[in-house]
Structures are given as C-alpha cells and as structure tokens.
Amino acid sequence: MASLTLPPAPTNPRQDAIDLHKAFKGFGCDSATVINILAHRDSMQRAYIQQEYKTMYSEDLSRRISSELSGHNKKAMLLWILDPAGRDATVLREALSGDTIDLRAATEIICSRTPSQLQIMKQTYHAKFGTYLEHDIGQCTTGDHQKLLLAYLGIPRYEGPEVDPTIVTHDAKDLYKAGEKKLGTDEKTFICIFTERSWTHLASVASAYHHMYNRSLEKVVKSETSGNFEVALLTILRCAENPAKYFAKVLRKAMKGMGTDDSTLIRVVVTRTEIDMQYIKAEYYKKYKKPLADAIHSETSGNYQTFLLSLVGSH
C-alpha cells in the first residue's frame, strides 16, 4: 500500500509544468510549490509533467531541478521524478560506478525486487547507461556474493502464491545438510535455493526449517555466512517473509545513533512510497514504538524534511 497522497481533483500536467516554471523563475526558488506539486503526483503524472515541461520550455525538468535545488533535497527529488525502473537503475549505477562503490545499496536493490521488476530494471539500465548490469556487477563484486547476485538477476522465478510442500521439506533438509550439519558451509546449495525459489516458497522453507530443526533459518544464515554474501541472503530471506518489516529495519538503521545515513533514507523513502510505505510505517511503529514520520522529522530539516514527510505522510 502506497503512502502517496494525490489531490482530490484530477490535475493538469501542463498547468503543473507552468506552475513549476514560475516557482523556478526569479531570484531563489519557491521550493514549497515544487514540493507541493511533485510530491503529490504519481509516476504517470510525473512523466506527463516532464513531457509538458520539455515541450514548453525546451529544457529537461531534471536539469532545472538540478540547478535550482541543492543537497539531499535535490538528490531525493531527482530520484523521485524518475519512473520506478529508471530510479532503481540510477541507484544501481551510482552504487556500482560512483566515487565510492556501495555494495550494500546495490545488494538491497537487487535482492528486494520481484523478478518482473528486475527484468525491466535490467533493460532500463542497459538503455540508460549503455552497459549491462551484469557486467558492472561482475566488475565490482567477488566470490559467492557475485554468484548470488548474478543468479538472482538471471533466473526467472515464479511470483505466485502456490508452493509444493514436498519440495519445501526437501529444500529445508538440503539447507540443513549444507550448513548446520556439516563442518564448513556448502554455499552452492544456499545460492541455488535462495535464487531459484519464489518468495512464497522460501518463506515456507524458513518456517519448515524452524519446525524441523528448532532454529530460525535467519540465524543459520548469520552463523554460516559473512560479509556481503550474508547481507544478500538475509535480504532475500527477509523480503520473502515480510518486505515491509525488512525496510522498516533498514530505515531504523539509517537513522539510529550518531548522524544519519541520508542516501539510504532517500533511497528507501523514494522507492517504496508508491509500493508499500503504509505497511513499512505500520511495521516501524510496531517494532520501534515510534511513528516513522517522527523519526524522519527529528533526523532531517528544511525542504529536505518537508519533501520526505510529504511522501511518507503523517499517518
């Protein structure tokens, strides 16, 4: 369930483009108007606004935003105006070829998306950047982490709700043999099951494992693996069981302790607003006894704060 709120009456993209142009004109930028328009338009509407803006003013809206806004607010807004696949592709490109390689962000984007989302994202990545996502991952990652990501990107998994209980039990046994039962770990089996099975199936495997061996599969992953490989397996497993709970945890981590991990905060808020932000807010409150909006409010300020809170919504 999305947290995006739209105006009660249908909006006119041409009028929005005119109003945005006015907000940019003159000395300084009327950020309140920019946020008020763009934070309350869905993906399709934002695309129309950008088309209208380009037609009327012979300039990309993104270029104008780039020169008018600054800091975290600019970064968040530039991601927000993209379509979902374009946004994921852009985050991945930055994570894999920026000044600092951010394998956590790349792993999160890949391992928390559905097979159909990954398909479109790969095509968009190639169209936008002229290189294959798999190639860039090959350049930046190593070992089992690399094998897992490439398999996860390449295998077309089932997305429906049906599971075969016989295969579920079989997988649970195989994971036990590959991990807890033996000295060392058979990573190949973990990669195979985690990348070939649907989320519903994997969630059933986790519950069968707990039932059969009285230990959570998540704990097994934590004790049997490490580093980015562990992060990738945990992301797949947590998203199979409850994506909203997974993202609530990511947000909490981004805002806990000294300082704020703004790039994670922006990435999660902007990419989940039109998907499941209401569920994420519910999970956040359930686990941390504090509304997500309050946490964001205390960690951010100015137009950046206004923008994120407009996306997340207060209740």
mmCIF file of C-alpha atoms in Angstrom:
data_model
loop_
_atom_site.group_PDB
_atom_site.id
_atom_site.type_symbol
_atom_site.label_atom_id
_atom_site.label_comp_id
_atom_site.label_asym_id
_atom_site.label_seq_id
_atom_site.Cartn_x
_atom_site.Cartn_y
_atom_site.Cartn_z
ATOM 1 C CA MET A 1 0.000 0.000 0.000
ATOM 2 C CA ALA A 2 1.363 3.338 -1.108
ATOM 3 C CA SER A 3 1.651 6.391 1.154
ATOM 4 C CA LEU A 4 1.464 8.835 -1.772
ATOM 5 C CA THR A 5 -1.423 11.309 -1.444
ATOM 6 C CA LEU A 6 -2.903 12.878 -4.567
ATOM 7 C CA PRO A 7 -5.152 15.948 -4.901
ATOM 8 C CA PRO A 8 -8.901 15.122 -4.856
ATOM 9 C CA ALA A 9 -9.480 16.533 -8.356
ATOM 10 C CA PRO A 10 -7.513 15.352 -11.404
ATOM 11 C CA THR A 11 -4.518 17.570 -12.118
ATOM 12 C CA ASN A 12 -3.424 19.077 -15.409
ATOM 13 C CA PRO A 13 0.217 18.267 -16.283
ATOM 14 C CA ARG A 14 0.522 21.366 -18.451
ATOM 15 C CA GLN A 15 -0.640 23.611 -15.598
ATOM 16 C CA ASP A 16 1.749 21.804 -13.244
ATOM 17 C CA ALA A 17 4.615 22.462 -15.656
ATOM 18 C CA ILE A 18 3.672 26.166 -15.851
ATOM 19 C CA ASP A 19 3.467 26.415 -12.050
ATOM 20 C CA LEU A 20 6.849 24.695 -11.673
ATOM 21 C CA HIS A 21 8.407 27.074 -14.195
ATOM 22 C CA LYS A 22 7.041 30.036 -12.227
ATOM 23 C CA ALA A 23 8.421 28.549 -8.996
ATOM 24 C CA PHE A 24 11.895 28.370 -10.569
ATOM 25 C CA LYS A 25 11.821 31.842 -12.069
ATOM 26 C CA GLY A 26 13.332 34.921 -10.487
ATOM 27 C CA PHE A 27 15.677 35.082 -7.547
ATOM 28 C CA GLY A 28 15.701 31.909 -5.458
ATOM 29 C CA CYS A 29 13.359 29.003 -5.900
ATOM 30 C CA ASP A 30 9.882 28.596 -4.434
ATOM 31 C CA SER A 31 10.644 25.137 -3.017
ATOM 32 C CA ALA A 32 7.291 24.847 -1.245
ATOM 33 C CA THR A 33 5.456 24.940 -4.589
ATOM 34 C CA VAL A 34 7.875 22.479 -6.206
ATOM 35 C CA ILE A 35 7.394 20.005 -3.339
ATOM 36 C CA ASN A 36 3.668 20.596 -3.201
ATOM 37 C CA ILE A 37 3.275 19.681 -6.859
ATOM 38 C CA LEU A 38 5.801 16.864 -7.353
ATOM 39 C CA ALA A 39 5.372 15.094 -4.012
ATOM 40 C CA HIS A 40 1.669 14.656 -4.742
ATOM 41 C CA ARG A 41 1.747 13.254 -8.279
ATOM 42 C CA ASP A 42 2.049 9.588 -9.183
ATOM 43 C CA SER A 43 4.614 8.076 -11.524
ATOM 44 C CA MET A 44 2.482 8.528 -14.642
ATOM 45 C CA GLN A 45 1.586 12.135 -13.800
ATOM 46 C CA ARG A 46 5.240 12.996 -13.160
ATOM 47 C CA ALA A 47 6.139 11.588 -16.572
ATOM 48 C CA TYR A 48 3.468 13.764 -18.246
ATOM 49 C CA ILE A 49 4.652 16.854 -16.360
ATOM 50 C CA GLN A 50 8.199 16.255 -17.594
ATOM 51 C CA GLN A 51 6.987 15.885 -21.196
ATOM 52 C CA GLU A 52 4.967 19.113 -20.971
ATOM 53 C CA TYR A 53 7.866 20.976 -19.346
ATOM 54 C CA LYS A 54 10.267 19.899 -22.083
ATOM 55 C CA THR A 55 7.786 20.822 -24.837
ATOM 56 C CA MET A 56 7.047 24.273 -23.426
ATOM 57 C CA TYR A 57 10.458 25.340 -22.156
ATOM 58 C CA SER A 58 12.875 23.238 -24.279
ATOM 59 C CA GLU A 59 14.640 22.125 -21.128
ATOM 60 C CA ASP A 60 14.614 18.939 -19.074
ATOM 61 C CA LEU A 61 12.829 19.340 -15.766
ATOM 62 C CA SER A 62 15.576 17.262 -14.138
ATOM 63 C CA ARG A 63 18.221 19.720 -15.361
ATOM 64 C CA ARG A 64 16.266 22.639 -13.934
ATOM 65 C CA ILE A 65 15.761 20.865 -10.599
ATOM 66 C CA SER A 66 19.493 20.174 -10.572
ATOM 67 C CA SER A 67 20.330 23.852 -10.820
ATOM 68 C CA GLU A 68 17.558 25.133 -8.503
ATOM 69 C CA LEU A 69 17.686 22.686 -5.583
ATOM 70 C CA SER A 70 20.638 21.544 -3.561
ATOM 71 C CA GLY A 71 21.921 18.904 -1.171
ATOM 72 C CA HIS A 72 19.793 15.991 -0.020
ATOM 73 C CA ASN A 73 16.597 17.634 -1.210
ATOM 74 C CA LYS A 74 17.958 17.774 -4.777
ATOM 75 C CA LYS A 75 19.153 14.163 -4.637
ATOM 76 C CA ALA A 76 15.774 12.943 -3.388
ATOM 77 C CA MET A 77 13.780 14.979 -5.898
ATOM 78 C CA LEU A 78 15.890 13.884 -8.880
ATOM 79 C CA LEU A 79 15.318 10.239 -7.939
ATOM 80 C CA TRP A 80 11.631 10.772 -7.250
ATOM 81 C CA ILE A 81 10.779 12.196 -10.697
ATOM 82 C CA LEU A 82 12.111 9.054 -12.405
ATOM 83 C CA ASP A 83 9.928 6.036 -13.133
ATOM 84 C CA PRO A 84 10.491 3.047 -10.755
ATOM 85 C CA ALA A 85 12.763 1.059 -13.099
ATOM 86 C CA GLY A 86 14.745 4.150 -14.063
ATOM 87 C CA ARG A 87 15.168 5.010 -10.419
ATOM 88 C CA ASP A 88 16.435 1.540 -9.478
ATOM 89 C CA ALA A 89 18.787 1.582 -12.462
ATOM 90 C CA THR A 90 20.130 5.007 -11.448
ATOM 91 C CA VAL A 91 20.680 3.954 -7.815
ATOM 92 C CA LEU A 92 22.492 0.829 -9.014
ATOM 93 C CA ARG A 93 24.655 2.745 -11.482
ATOM 94 C CA GLU A 94 25.703 5.182 -8.750
ATOM 95 C CA ALA A 95 26.341 2.331 -6.317
ATOM 96 C CA LEU A 96 28.471 0.420 -8.829
ATOM 97 C CA SER A 97 30.370 3.233 -10.529
ATOM 98 C CA GLY A 98 30.332 6.241 -8.204
ATOM 99 C CA ASP A 99 33.302 7.653 -6.298
ATOM 100 C CA THR A 100 32.616 5.133 -3.576
ATOM 101 C CA ILE A 101 31.274 1.721 -4.518
ATOM 102 C CA ASP A 102 28.235 0.967 -2.343
ATOM 103 C CA LEU A 103 27.662 -2.783 -2.489
ATOM 104 C CA ARG A 104 25.080 -2.637 0.326
ATOM 105 C CA ALA A 105 22.815 -0.373 -1.741
ATOM 106 C CA ALA A 106 23.295 -2.499 -4.874
ATOM 107 C CA THR A 107 22.544 -5.693 -2.924
ATOM 108 C CA GLU A 108 19.425 -4.180 -1.373
ATOM 109 C CA ILE A 109 18.006 -3.024 -4.702
ATOM 110 C CA ILE A 110 18.612 -6.350 -6.447
ATOM 111 C CA CYS A 111 17.628 -8.722 -3.644
ATOM 112 C CA SER A 112 14.443 -6.894 -2.619
ATOM 113 C CA ARG A 113 12.867 -6.667 -6.079
ATOM 114 C CA THR A 114 10.498 -9.092 -7.800
ATOM 115 C CA PRO A 115 11.636 -10.994 -10.925
ATOM 116 C CA SER A 116 9.446 -8.820 -13.169
ATOM 117 C CA GLN A 117 10.827 -5.628 -11.596
ATOM 118 C CA LEU A 118 14.375 -6.936 -12.151
ATOM 119 C CA GLN A 119 13.631 -7.714 -15.801
ATOM 120 C CA ILE A 120 12.501 -4.148 -16.602
ATOM 121 C CA MET A 121 15.279 -2.694 -14.477
ATOM 122 C CA LYS A 122 17.967 -4.609 -16.413
ATOM 123 C CA GLN A 123 16.585 -3.376 -19.745
ATOM 124 C CA THR A 124 16.380 0.198 -18.441
ATOM 125 C CA TYR A 125 19.930 0.000 -17.084
ATOM 126 C CA HIS A 126 21.270 -1.025 -20.486
ATOM 127 C CA ALA A 127 19.212 1.589 -22.354
ATOM 128 C CA LYS A 128 20.226 4.371 -19.965
ATOM 129 C CA PHE A 129 23.916 3.602 -19.414
ATOM 130 C CA GLY A 130 24.943 1.562 -22.460
ATOM 131 C CA THR A 131 26.369 -1.254 -20.383
ATOM 132 C CA TYR A 132 24.908 -4.435 -18.938
ATOM 133 C CA LEU A 133 24.104 -4.503 -15.219
ATOM 134 C CA GLU A 134 25.616 -7.994 -15.008
ATOM 135 C CA HIS A 135 28.881 -6.641 -16.404
ATOM 136 C CA ASP A 136 29.081 -3.883 -13.792
ATOM 137 C CA ILE A 137 28.286 -6.339 -11.012
ATOM 138 C CA GLY A 138 30.991 -8.638 -12.348
ATOM 139 C CA GLN A 139 33.478 -5.747 -12.118
ATOM 140 C CA CYS A 140 32.575 -4.729 -8.554
ATOM 141 C CA THR A 141 31.853 -7.960 -6.699
ATOM 142 C CA THR A 142 33.620 -11.219 -5.969
ATOM 143 C CA GLY A 143 33.091 -14.802 -4.854
ATOM 144 C CA ASP A 144 29.769 -16.098 -3.546
ATOM 145 C CA HIS A 145 28.286 -12.606 -3.327
ATOM 146 C CA GLN A 146 28.843 -12.175 -7.063
ATOM 147 C CA LYS A 147 27.497 -15.654 -7.877
ATOM 148 C CA LEU A 148 24.367 -14.995 -5.854
ATOM 149 C CA LEU A 149 23.628 -11.566 -7.384
ATOM 150 C CA LEU A 150 24.171 -12.781 -10.947
ATOM 151 C CA ALA A 151 21.972 -15.832 -10.376
ATOM 152 C CA TYR A 152 19.291 -13.701 -8.719
ATOM 153 C CA LEU A 153 19.282 -11.350 -11.712
ATOM 154 C CA GLY A 154 19.339 -14.114 -14.290
ATOM 155 C CA ILE A 155 16.820 -16.687 -13.068
ATOM 156 C CA PRO A 156 13.127 -16.076 -13.838
ATOM 157 C CA ARG A 157 11.487 -17.058 -10.530
ATOM 158 C CA TYR A 158 7.811 -17.846 -10.074
ATOM 159 C CA GLU A 159 5.864 -14.972 -8.474
ATOM 160 C CA GLY A 160 2.610 -16.675 -7.499
ATOM 161 C CA PRO A 161 1.334 -17.942 -4.134
ATOM 162 C CA GLU A 162 1.388 -21.733 -4.737
ATOM 163 C CA VAL A 163 4.066 -23.900 -3.125
ATOM 164 C CA ASP A 164 4.831 -27.599 -3.273
ATOM 165 C CA PRO A 165 5.175 -28.891 0.339
ATOM 166 C CA THR A 166 7.349 -31.824 -0.783
ATOM 167 C CA ILE A 167 9.933 -29.513 -2.367
ATOM 168 C CA VAL A 168 9.730 -27.191 0.665
ATOM 169 C CA THR A 169 10.672 -30.047 3.032
ATOM 170 C CA HIS A 170 13.379 -31.184 0.631
ATOM 171 C CA ASP A 171 14.881 -27.671 0.495
ATOM 172 C CA ALA A 172 14.833 -27.350 4.298
ATOM 173 C CA LYS A 173 16.712 -30.655 4.587
ATOM 174 C CA ASP A 174 19.221 -29.619 1.914
ATOM 175 C CA LEU A 175 19.914 -26.327 3.712
ATOM 176 C CA TYR A 176 20.418 -28.206 6.977
ATOM 177 C CA LYS A 177 22.900 -30.563 5.309
ATOM 178 C CA ALA A 178 24.639 -27.633 3.615
ATOM 179 C CA GLY A 179 25.009 -25.621 6.824
ATOM 180 C CA GLU A 180 24.444 -26.730 10.387
ATOM 181 C CA LYS A 181 25.013 -30.436 9.796
ATOM 182 C CA LYS A 182 28.452 -30.178 8.255
ATOM 183 C CA LEU A 183 31.761 -28.653 9.105
ATOM 184 C CA GLY A 184 32.034 -25.532 6.968
ATOM 185 C CA THR A 185 29.263 -24.448 4.599
ATOM 186 C CA ASP A 186 28.133 -25.603 1.183
ATOM 187 C CA GLU A 187 27.454 -22.128 -0.217
ATOM 188 C CA LYS A 188 26.364 -23.546 -3.562
ATOM 189 C CA THR A 189 23.199 -25.060 -2.047
ATOM 190 C CA PHE A 190 22.298 -21.772 -0.335
ATOM 191 C CA ILE A 191 22.784 -19.889 -3.617
ATOM 192 C CA CYS A 192 20.742 -22.434 -5.552
ATOM 193 C CA ILE A 193 17.709 -22.438 -3.197
ATOM 194 C CA PHE A 194 17.746 -18.700 -2.480
ATOM 195 C CA THR A 195 17.924 -17.719 -6.163
ATOM 196 C CA GLU A 196 15.694 -20.344 -7.778
ATOM 197 C CA ARG A 197 12.697 -20.370 -5.426
ATOM 198 C CA SER A 198 9.808 -17.925 -5.237
ATOM 199 C CA TRP A 199 9.411 -15.685 -2.177
ATOM 200 C CA THR A 200 6.345 -17.621 -1.018
ATOM 201 C CA HIS A 201 8.263 -20.869 -1.340
ATOM 202 C CA LEU A 202 11.293 -19.523 0.522
ATOM 203 C CA ALA A 203 9.102 -18.213 3.348
ATOM 204 C CA SER A 204 7.611 -21.738 3.632
ATOM 205 C CA VAL A 205 11.126 -23.229 3.668
ATOM 206 C CA ALA A 206 12.051 -20.888 6.546
ATOM 207 C CA SER A 207 9.036 -21.966 8.568
ATOM 208 C CA ALA A 208 9.594 -25.672 7.770
ATOM 209 C CA TYR A 209 13.236 -25.305 8.814
ATOM 210 C CA HIS A 210 12.225 -23.824 12.146
ATOM 211 C CA HIS A 211 9.686 -26.599 12.656
ATOM 212 C CA MET A 212 12.113 -29.401 11.732
ATOM 213 C CA TYR A 213 15.313 -28.177 13.405
ATOM 214 C CA ASN A 214 14.057 -25.745 16.031
ATOM 215 C CA ARG A 215 16.293 -22.957 14.738
ATOM 216 C CA SER A 216 15.495 -19.951 12.583
ATOM 217 C CA LEU A 217 16.879 -20.009 9.058
ATOM 218 C CA GLU A 218 17.919 -16.379 9.536
ATOM 219 C CA LYS A 219 20.176 -17.371 12.472
ATOM 220 C CA VAL A 220 21.647 -20.155 10.362
ATOM 221 C CA VAL A 221 22.468 -17.715 7.552
ATOM 222 C CA LYS A 222 24.084 -15.390 10.099
ATOM 223 C CA SER A 223 26.265 -18.097 11.615
ATOM 224 C CA GLU A 224 27.161 -19.884 8.353
ATOM 225 C CA THR A 225 27.945 -16.901 6.100
ATOM 226 C CA SER A 226 29.504 -13.460 6.340
ATOM 227 C CA GLY A 227 30.094 -10.139 4.585
ATOM 228 C CA ASN A 228 28.108 -9.076 1.539
ATOM 229 C CA PHE A 229 27.119 -12.667 0.803
ATOM 230 C CA GLU A 230 25.385 -12.805 4.179
ATOM 231 C CA VAL A 231 23.724 -9.417 3.541
ATOM 232 C CA ALA A 232 22.365 -10.660 0.193
ATOM 233 C CA LEU A 233 20.981 -13.914 1.637
ATOM 234 C CA LEU A 234 19.355 -12.081 4.554
ATOM 235 C CA THR A 235 17.804 -9.504 2.217
ATOM 236 C CA ILE A 236 16.259 -12.230 0.040
ATOM 237 C CA LEU A 237 15.012 -14.156 3.079
ATOM 238 C CA ARG A 238 13.571 -11.121 4.903
ATOM 239 C CA CYS A 239 11.854 -9.852 1.755
ATOM 240 C CA ALA A 240 10.399 -13.304 1.156
ATOM 241 C CA GLU A 241 8.943 -13.306 4.676
ATOM 242 C CA ASN A 242 7.958 -9.642 5.113
ATOM 243 C CA PRO A 243 9.355 -6.865 2.872
ATOM 244 C CA ALA A 244 7.788 -4.059 4.944
ATOM 245 C CA LYS A 245 9.497 -5.323 8.102
ATOM 246 C CA TYR A 246 12.787 -5.560 6.215
ATOM 247 C CA PHE A 247 12.577 -1.937 5.025
ATOM 248 C CA ALA A 248 11.477 -0.707 8.466
ATOM 249 C CA LYS A 249 14.689 -2.219 9.803
ATOM 250 C CA VAL A 250 16.799 -0.615 7.045
ATOM 251 C CA LEU A 251 15.253 2.794 7.835
ATOM 252 C CA ARG A 252 15.849 2.359 11.550
ATOM 253 C CA LYS A 253 19.494 1.520 10.927
ATOM 254 C CA ALA A 254 19.879 4.593 8.687
ATOM 255 C CA MET A 255 18.639 6.891 11.455
ATOM 256 C CA LYS A 256 19.998 5.217 14.591
ATOM 257 C CA GLY A 257 22.985 6.509 16.524
ATOM 258 C CA MET A 258 25.167 9.443 15.551
ATOM 259 C CA GLY A 259 24.379 11.055 12.215
ATOM 260 C CA THR A 260 22.007 9.899 9.520
ATOM 261 C CA ASP A 261 22.709 7.717 6.511
ATOM 262 C CA ASP A 262 20.863 10.055 4.138
ATOM 263 C CA SER A 263 21.468 8.120 0.962
ATOM 264 C CA THR A 264 19.745 5.050 2.471
ATOM 265 C CA LEU A 265 16.932 7.170 3.906
ATOM 266 C CA ILE A 266 16.331 8.800 0.498
ATOM 267 C CA ARG A 267 16.614 5.514 -1.393
ATOM 268 C CA VAL A 268 14.069 3.668 0.737
ATOM 269 C CA VAL A 269 11.548 6.501 1.099
ATOM 270 C CA VAL A 270 11.606 7.401 -2.590
ATOM 271 C CA THR A 271 11.498 3.809 -3.903
ATOM 272 C CA ARG A 272 8.796 2.495 -1.517
ATOM 273 C CA THR A 273 6.377 5.459 -1.363
ATOM 274 C CA GLU A 274 4.331 4.163 -4.298
ATOM 275 C CA ILE A 275 4.606 0.500 -3.288
ATOM 276 C CA ASP A 276 4.293 -0.407 0.382
ATOM 277 C CA MET A 277 5.151 2.602 2.559
ATOM 278 C CA GLN A 278 1.936 2.282 4.608
ATOM 279 C CA TYR A 279 2.958 -1.258 5.589
ATOM 280 C CA ILE A 280 6.509 -0.109 6.333
ATOM 281 C CA LYS A 281 5.143 2.620 8.647
ATOM 282 C CA ALA A 282 2.987 0.059 10.450
ATOM 283 C CA GLU A 283 5.946 -2.317 10.904
ATOM 284 C CA TYR A 284 8.165 0.548 12.045
ATOM 285 C CA TYR A 285 5.703 1.599 14.713
ATOM 286 C CA LYS A 286 5.130 -1.998 15.826
ATOM 287 C CA LYS A 287 8.836 -2.673 16.272
ATOM 288 C CA TYR A 288 10.199 0.683 17.480
ATOM 289 C CA LYS A 289 7.135 2.229 19.192
ATOM 290 C CA LYS A 290 7.636 5.487 17.333
ATOM 291 C CA PRO A 291 5.982 6.747 14.131
ATOM 292 C CA LEU A 292 8.345 6.706 11.154
ATOM 293 C CA ALA A 293 7.360 10.323 10.360
ATOM 294 C CA ASP A 294 8.563 11.409 13.839
ATOM 295 C CA ALA A 295 11.892 9.649 13.325
ATOM 296 C CA ILE A 296 12.382 11.320 9.923
ATOM 297 C CA HIS A 297 11.323 14.656 11.408
ATOM 298 C CA SER A 298 13.998 14.509 14.081
ATOM 299 C CA GLU A 299 16.750 13.407 11.648
ATOM 300 C CA THR A 300 16.167 15.902 8.823
ATOM 301 C CA SER A 301 15.466 19.604 8.332
ATOM 302 C CA GLY A 302 14.329 22.276 5.861
ATOM 303 C CA ASN A 303 12.949 21.474 2.418
ATOM 304 C CA TYR A 304 14.510 18.018 2.556
ATOM 305 C CA GLN A 305 12.438 17.241 5.642
ATOM 306 C CA THR A 306 9.272 18.705 4.093
ATOM 307 C CA PHE A 307 9.740 16.635 0.947
ATOM 308 C CA LEU A 308 10.340 13.282 2.680
ATOM 309 C CA LEU A 309 7.431 13.842 5.059
ATOM 310 C CA SER A 310 5.169 14.764 2.125
ATOM 311 C CA LEU A 311 5.989 11.380 0.584
ATOM 312 C CA VAL A 312 5.716 9.330 3.763
ATOM 313 C CA GLY A 313 2.583 11.061 5.062
ATOM 314 C CA SER A 314 1.988 11.606 8.729
ATOM 315 C CA HIS A 315 -0.409 8.731 9.427
#
